[in-house]
Short mmCIF file of C-alpha atoms (C1' of nucleotides) in Angstrom, two decimals:
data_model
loop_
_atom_site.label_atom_id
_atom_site.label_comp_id
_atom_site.label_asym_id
_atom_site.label_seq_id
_atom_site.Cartn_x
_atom_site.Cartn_y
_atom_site.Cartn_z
CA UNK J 10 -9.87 -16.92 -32.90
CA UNK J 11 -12.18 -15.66 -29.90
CA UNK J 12 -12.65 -12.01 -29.59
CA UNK J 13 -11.81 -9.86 -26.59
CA UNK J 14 -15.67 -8.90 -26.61
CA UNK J 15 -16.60 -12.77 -26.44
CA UNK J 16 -13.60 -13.36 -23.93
CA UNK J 17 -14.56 -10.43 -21.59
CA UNK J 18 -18.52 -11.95 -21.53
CA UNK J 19 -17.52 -15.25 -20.87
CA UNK J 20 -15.93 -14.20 -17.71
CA UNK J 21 -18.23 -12.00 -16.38
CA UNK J 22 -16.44 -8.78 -17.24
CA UNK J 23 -18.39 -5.67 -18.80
CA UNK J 24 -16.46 -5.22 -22.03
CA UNK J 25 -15.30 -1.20 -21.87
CA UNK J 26 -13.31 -0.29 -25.03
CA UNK J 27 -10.33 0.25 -22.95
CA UNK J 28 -10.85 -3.49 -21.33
CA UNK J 29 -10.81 -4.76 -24.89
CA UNK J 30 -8.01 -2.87 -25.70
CA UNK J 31 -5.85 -4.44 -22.81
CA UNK J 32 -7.39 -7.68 -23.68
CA UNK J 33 -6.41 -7.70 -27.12
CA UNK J 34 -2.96 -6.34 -26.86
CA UNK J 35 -2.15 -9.29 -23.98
CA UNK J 36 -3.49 -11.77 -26.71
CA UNK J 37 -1.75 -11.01 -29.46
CA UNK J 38 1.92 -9.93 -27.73
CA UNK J 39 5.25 -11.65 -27.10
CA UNK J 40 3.91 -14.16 -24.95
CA UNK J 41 5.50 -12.51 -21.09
CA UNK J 42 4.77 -9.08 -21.52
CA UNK J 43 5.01 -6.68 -18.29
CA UNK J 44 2.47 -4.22 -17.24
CA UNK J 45 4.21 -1.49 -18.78
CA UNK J 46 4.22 -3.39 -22.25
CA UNK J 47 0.52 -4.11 -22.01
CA UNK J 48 0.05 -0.33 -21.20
CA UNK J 49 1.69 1.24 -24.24
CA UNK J 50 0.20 -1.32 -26.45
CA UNK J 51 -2.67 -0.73 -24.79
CA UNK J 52 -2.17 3.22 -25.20
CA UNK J 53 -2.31 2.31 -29.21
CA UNK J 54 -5.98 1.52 -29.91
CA UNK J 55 -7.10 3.63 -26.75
CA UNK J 56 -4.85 6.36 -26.71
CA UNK J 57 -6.89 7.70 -23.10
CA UNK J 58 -6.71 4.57 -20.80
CA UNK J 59 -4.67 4.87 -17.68
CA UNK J 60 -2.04 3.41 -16.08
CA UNK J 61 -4.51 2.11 -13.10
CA UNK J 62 -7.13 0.96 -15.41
CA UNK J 63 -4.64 -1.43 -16.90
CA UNK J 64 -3.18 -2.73 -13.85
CA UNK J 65 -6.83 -3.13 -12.56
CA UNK J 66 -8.00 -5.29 -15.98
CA UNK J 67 -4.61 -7.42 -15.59
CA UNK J 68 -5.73 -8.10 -12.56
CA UNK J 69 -9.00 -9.10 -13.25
CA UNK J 70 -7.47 -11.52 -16.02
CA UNK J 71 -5.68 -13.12 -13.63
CA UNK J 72 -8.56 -13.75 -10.67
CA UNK J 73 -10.53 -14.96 -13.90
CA UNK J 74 -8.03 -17.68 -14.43
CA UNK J 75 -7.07 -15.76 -18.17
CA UNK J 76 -3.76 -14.65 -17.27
CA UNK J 77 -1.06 -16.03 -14.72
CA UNK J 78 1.36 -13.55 -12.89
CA UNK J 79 4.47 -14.41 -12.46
CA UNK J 80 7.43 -13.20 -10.92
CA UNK J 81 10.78 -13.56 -12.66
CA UNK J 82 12.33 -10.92 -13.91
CA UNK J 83 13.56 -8.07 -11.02
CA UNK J 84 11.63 -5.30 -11.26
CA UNK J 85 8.90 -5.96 -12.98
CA UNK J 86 6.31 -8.97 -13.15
CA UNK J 87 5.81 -10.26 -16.14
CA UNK J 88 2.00 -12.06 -17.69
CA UNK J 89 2.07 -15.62 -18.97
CA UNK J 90 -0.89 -15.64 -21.09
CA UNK J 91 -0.17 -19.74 -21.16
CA UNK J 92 -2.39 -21.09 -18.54
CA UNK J 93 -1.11 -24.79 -18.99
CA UNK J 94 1.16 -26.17 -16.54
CA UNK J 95 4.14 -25.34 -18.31
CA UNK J 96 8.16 -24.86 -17.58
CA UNK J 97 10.12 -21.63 -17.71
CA UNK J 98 13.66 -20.93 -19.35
CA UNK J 99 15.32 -17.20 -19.09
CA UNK J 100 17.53 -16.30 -21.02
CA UNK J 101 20.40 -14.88 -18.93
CA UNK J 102 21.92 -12.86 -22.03
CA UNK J 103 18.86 -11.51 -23.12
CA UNK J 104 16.55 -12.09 -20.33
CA UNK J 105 14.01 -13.23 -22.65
CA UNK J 106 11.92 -15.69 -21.07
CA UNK J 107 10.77 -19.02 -23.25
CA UNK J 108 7.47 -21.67 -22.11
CA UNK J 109 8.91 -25.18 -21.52
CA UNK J 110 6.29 -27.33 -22.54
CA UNK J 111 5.16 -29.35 -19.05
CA UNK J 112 6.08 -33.02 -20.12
CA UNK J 113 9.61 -32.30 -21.70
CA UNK J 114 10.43 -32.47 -17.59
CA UNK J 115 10.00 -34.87 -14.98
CA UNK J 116 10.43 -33.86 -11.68
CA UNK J 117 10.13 -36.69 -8.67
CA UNK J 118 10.14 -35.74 -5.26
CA UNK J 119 11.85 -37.82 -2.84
CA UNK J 120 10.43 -38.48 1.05
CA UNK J 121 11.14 -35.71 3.17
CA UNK J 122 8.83 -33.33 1.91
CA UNK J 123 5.86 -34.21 4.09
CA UNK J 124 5.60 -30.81 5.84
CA UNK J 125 4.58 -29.27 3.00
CA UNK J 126 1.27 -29.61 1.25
CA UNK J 127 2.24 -28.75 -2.38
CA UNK J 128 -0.73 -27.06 -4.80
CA UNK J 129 1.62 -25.91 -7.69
CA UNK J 130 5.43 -25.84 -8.96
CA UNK J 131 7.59 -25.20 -11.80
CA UNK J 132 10.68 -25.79 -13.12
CA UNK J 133 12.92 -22.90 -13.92
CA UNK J 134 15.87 -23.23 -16.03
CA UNK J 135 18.72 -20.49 -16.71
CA UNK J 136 21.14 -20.42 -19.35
CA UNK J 137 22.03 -19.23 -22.93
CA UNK J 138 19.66 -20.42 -25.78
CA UNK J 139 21.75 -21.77 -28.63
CA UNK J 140 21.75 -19.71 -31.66
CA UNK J 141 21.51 -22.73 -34.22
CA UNK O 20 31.58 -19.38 13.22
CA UNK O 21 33.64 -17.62 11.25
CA UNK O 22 32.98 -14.04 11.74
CA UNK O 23 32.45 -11.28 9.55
CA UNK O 24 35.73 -9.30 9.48
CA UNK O 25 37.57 -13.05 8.17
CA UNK O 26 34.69 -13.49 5.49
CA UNK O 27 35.18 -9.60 4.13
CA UNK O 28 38.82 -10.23 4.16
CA UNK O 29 38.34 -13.57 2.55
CA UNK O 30 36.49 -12.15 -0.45
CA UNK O 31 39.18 -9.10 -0.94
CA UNK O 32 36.68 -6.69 0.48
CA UNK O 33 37.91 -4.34 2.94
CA UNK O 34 36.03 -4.55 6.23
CA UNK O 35 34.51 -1.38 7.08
CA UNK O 36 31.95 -0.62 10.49
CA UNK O 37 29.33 -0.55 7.47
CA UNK O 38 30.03 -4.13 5.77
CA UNK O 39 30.65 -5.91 9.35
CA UNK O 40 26.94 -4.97 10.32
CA UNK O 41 25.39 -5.64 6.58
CA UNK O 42 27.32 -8.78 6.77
CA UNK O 43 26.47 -9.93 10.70
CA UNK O 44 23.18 -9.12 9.79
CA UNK O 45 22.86 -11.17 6.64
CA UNK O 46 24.11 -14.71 7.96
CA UNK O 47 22.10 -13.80 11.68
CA UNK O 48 19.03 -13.19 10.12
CA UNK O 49 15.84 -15.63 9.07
CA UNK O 50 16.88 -17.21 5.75
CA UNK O 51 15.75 -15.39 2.83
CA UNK O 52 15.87 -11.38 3.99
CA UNK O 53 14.58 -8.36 1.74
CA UNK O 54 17.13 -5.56 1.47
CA UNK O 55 15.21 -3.60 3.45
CA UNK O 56 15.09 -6.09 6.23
CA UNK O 57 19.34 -6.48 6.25
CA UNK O 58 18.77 -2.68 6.06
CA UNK O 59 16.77 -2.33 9.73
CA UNK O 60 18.97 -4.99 11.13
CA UNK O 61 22.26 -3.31 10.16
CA UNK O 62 20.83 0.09 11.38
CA UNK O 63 20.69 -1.12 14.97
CA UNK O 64 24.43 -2.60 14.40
CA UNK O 65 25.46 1.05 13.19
CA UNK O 66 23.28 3.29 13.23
CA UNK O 67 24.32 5.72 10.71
CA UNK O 68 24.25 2.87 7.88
CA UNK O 69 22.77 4.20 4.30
CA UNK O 70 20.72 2.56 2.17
CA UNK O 71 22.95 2.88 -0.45
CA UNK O 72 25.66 1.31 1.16
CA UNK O 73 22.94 -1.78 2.02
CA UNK O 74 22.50 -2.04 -1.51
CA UNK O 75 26.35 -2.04 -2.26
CA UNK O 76 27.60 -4.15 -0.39
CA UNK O 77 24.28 -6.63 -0.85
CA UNK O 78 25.60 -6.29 -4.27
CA UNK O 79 29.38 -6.98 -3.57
CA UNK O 80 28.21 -9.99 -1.85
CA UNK O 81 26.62 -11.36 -4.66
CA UNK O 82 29.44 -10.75 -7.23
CA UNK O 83 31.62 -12.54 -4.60
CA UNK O 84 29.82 -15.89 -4.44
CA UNK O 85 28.43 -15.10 -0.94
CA UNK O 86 24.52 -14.40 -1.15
CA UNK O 87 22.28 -15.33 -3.74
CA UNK O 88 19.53 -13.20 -5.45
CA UNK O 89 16.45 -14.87 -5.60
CA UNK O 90 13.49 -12.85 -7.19
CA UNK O 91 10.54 -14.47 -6.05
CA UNK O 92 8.40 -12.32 -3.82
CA UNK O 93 6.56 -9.73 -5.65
CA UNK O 94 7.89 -6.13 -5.58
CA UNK O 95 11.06 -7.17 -3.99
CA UNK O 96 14.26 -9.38 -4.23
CA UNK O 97 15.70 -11.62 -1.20
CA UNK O 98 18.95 -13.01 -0.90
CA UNK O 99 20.00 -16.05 -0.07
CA UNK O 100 22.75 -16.81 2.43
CA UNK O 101 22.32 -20.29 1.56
CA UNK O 102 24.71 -20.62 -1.80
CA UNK O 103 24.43 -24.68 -2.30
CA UNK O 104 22.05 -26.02 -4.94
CA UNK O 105 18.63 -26.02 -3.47
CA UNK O 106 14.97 -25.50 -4.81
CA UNK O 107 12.35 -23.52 -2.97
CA UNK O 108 8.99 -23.62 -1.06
CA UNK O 109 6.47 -20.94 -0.90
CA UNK O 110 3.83 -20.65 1.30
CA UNK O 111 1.30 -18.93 0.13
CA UNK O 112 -0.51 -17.85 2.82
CA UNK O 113 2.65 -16.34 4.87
CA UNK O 114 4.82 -15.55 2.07
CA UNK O 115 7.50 -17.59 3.52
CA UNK O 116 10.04 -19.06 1.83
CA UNK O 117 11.81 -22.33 2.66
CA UNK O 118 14.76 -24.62 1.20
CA UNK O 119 14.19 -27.65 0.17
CA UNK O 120 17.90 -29.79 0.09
CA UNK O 121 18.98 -30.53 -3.82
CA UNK O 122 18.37 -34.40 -3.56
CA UNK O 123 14.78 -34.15 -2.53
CA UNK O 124 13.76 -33.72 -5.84
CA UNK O 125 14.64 -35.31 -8.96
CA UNK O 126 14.31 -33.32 -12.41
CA UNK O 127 14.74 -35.50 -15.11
CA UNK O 128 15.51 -34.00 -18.90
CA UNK O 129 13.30 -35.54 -21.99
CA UNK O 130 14.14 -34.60 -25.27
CA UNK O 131 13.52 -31.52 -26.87
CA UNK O 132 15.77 -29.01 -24.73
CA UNK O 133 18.58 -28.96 -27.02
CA UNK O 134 17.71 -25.56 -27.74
CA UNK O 135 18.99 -24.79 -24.76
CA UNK O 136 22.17 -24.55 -22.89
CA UNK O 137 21.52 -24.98 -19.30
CA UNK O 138 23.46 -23.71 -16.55
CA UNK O 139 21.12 -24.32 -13.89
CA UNK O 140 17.79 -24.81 -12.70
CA UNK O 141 15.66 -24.88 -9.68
CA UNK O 142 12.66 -26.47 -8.93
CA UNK O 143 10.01 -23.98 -7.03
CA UNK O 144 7.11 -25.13 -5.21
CA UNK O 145 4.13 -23.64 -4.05
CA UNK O 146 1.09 -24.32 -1.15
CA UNK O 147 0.96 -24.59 2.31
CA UNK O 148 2.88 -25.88 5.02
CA UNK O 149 1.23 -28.25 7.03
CA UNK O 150 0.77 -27.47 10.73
CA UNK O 151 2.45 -30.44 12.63
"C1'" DA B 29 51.43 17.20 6.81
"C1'" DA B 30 49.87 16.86 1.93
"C1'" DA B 31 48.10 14.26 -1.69
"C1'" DC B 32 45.63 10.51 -3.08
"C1'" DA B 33 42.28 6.64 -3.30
"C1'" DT B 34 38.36 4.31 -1.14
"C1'" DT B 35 34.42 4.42 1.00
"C1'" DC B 36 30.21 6.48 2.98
"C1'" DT B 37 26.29 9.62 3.26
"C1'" DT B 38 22.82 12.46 1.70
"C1'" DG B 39 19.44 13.63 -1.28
"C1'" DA B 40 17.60 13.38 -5.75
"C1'" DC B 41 15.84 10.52 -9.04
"C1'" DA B 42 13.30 6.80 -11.88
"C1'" DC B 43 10.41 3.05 -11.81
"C1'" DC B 44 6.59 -0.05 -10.35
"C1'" DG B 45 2.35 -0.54 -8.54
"C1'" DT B 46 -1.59 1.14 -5.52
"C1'" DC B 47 -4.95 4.31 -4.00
"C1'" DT B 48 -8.33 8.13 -3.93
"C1'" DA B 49 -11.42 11.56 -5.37
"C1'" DA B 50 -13.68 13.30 -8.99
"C1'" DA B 51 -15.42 12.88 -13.57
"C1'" DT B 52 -17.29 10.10 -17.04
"C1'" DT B 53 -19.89 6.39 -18.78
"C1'" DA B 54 -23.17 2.77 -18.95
"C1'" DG B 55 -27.49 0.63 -17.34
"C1'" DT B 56 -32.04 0.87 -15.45
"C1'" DA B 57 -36.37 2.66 -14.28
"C1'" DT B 58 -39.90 6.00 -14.87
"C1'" DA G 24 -36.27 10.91 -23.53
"C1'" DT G 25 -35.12 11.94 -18.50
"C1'" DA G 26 -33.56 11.04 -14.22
"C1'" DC G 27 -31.31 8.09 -11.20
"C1'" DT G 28 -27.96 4.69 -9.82
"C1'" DA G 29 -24.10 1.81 -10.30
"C1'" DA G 30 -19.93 0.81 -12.57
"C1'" DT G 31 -15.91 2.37 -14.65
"C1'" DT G 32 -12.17 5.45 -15.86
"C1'" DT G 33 -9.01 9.15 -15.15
"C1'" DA G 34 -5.39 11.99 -13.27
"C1'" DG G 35 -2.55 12.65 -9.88
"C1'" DA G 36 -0.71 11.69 -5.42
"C1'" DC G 37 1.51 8.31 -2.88
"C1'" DG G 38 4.78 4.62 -0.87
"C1'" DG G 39 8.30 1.35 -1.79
"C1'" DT G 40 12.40 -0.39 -4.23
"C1'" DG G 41 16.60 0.45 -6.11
"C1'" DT G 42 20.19 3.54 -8.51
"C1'" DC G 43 23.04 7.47 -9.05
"C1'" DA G 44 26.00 11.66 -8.33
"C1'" DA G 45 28.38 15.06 -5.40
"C1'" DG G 46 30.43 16.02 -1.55
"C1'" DA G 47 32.22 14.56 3.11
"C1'" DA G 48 34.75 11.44 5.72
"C1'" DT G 49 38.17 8.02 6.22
"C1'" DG G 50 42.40 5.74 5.43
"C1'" DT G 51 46.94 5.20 3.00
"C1'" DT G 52 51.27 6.74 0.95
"C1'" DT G 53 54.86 9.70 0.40
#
DNA sequence: AAACATTCTTGACACCGTCTAAATTAGTAT
DNA sequence: ATACTAATTTAGACGGTGTCAAGAATGTTT
């Protein structure tokens, strides 16, 4: 597995311990975390990085293509480190939200929708997920 | 048009000078207002109007089947006077937000979602709309 | 009118995310 | 190494969204 130092050079970003530290805590957590998750994992292995220095390496994730943002849950948006096209499922229980992988839907589009010049779209689904 | 006094009394909610404007202002307004805009528009209605009452009765709205939440702009939910089955554009270089009727689009299930109990879904699209 | 229940307002609060100024750090040149 | 410059980080202030609690206002019942 690539390390945050490799990851950070290959996209052009200085690698600052508390970069890393944001880097690897995105990598290896539950795969939406929020800002706020990121921070106090963060806050672990570099107990003196601030709130604004993690919103500003998110950030930079994201215009480097590492991260997508998306915005789901209220309140708070979440990180999808998943950059493939991909599906999403929340939980409404639990609110947990779960990747559906980007073939296990079809979606056709009928006529009609020639106003619109379409660069990107998801699927997302709502329900319980059956505890089997 | 029905107006608002019949739809509060419809939905067991007494009418009040406060509900009439939060509710003239939701189904008057462009499609997909913040809170805060139903808030500015219902201050001109009645001028004394709290937030906090915005908020309530936004909320009593929902619970009654009347608006839907939508969380899809950053930092801030709309709602959605529009309450049939419908999927969603986004332009993303206004920020606008348009409906796109249910039978535009097609979703079709593969295998693999029987994880999953689905109780319903959108399709949401992103890019720009063309100038006509 | 008195007692009661609903509703509304105000202001405080918590949270998310951004911004700024100042301090620290890293990188470069001498 | 030293000095200089650029990049980065920090702490705290800030604005916006949304919730909450206490009291004030309103309406209803008796």
């Amino acid at each position: 597995m690539e390390d945050a130092i490799s990851i950070l050079r290959r996209c052009d970003i200085q690698p600052t311990p508390q970069r890393i530290a944001v880097v690897e805590c995105v990598l290896t957590s539950k795969s939406h975390p929020s800002a706020d998750d990121v921070f106090s994992g963060a806050r672990e292995k570099c107990p003196t990085v601030s709130r604004a220095t993690v919103y500003n390496t998110l950030n930079l994730l994201v215009e480097k293509g590492l991260l997508r943002m998306q915005t789901m849950k209220e309140g708070a948006v979440v990180f999808d480190p998943n950059i493939e096209k991909h599906h999403h499922f929340i939980d409404e229980e639990t609110g947990a939200i779960y990747d559906i992988p980007w073939d296990q839907l079809e979606v056709k589009g009928k006529r009609g929708l020639n106003d619109f010049e379409i660069s990107e779209y998801q699927v997302i689904l709502r329900g319980r997920r059956k505890k089997k």
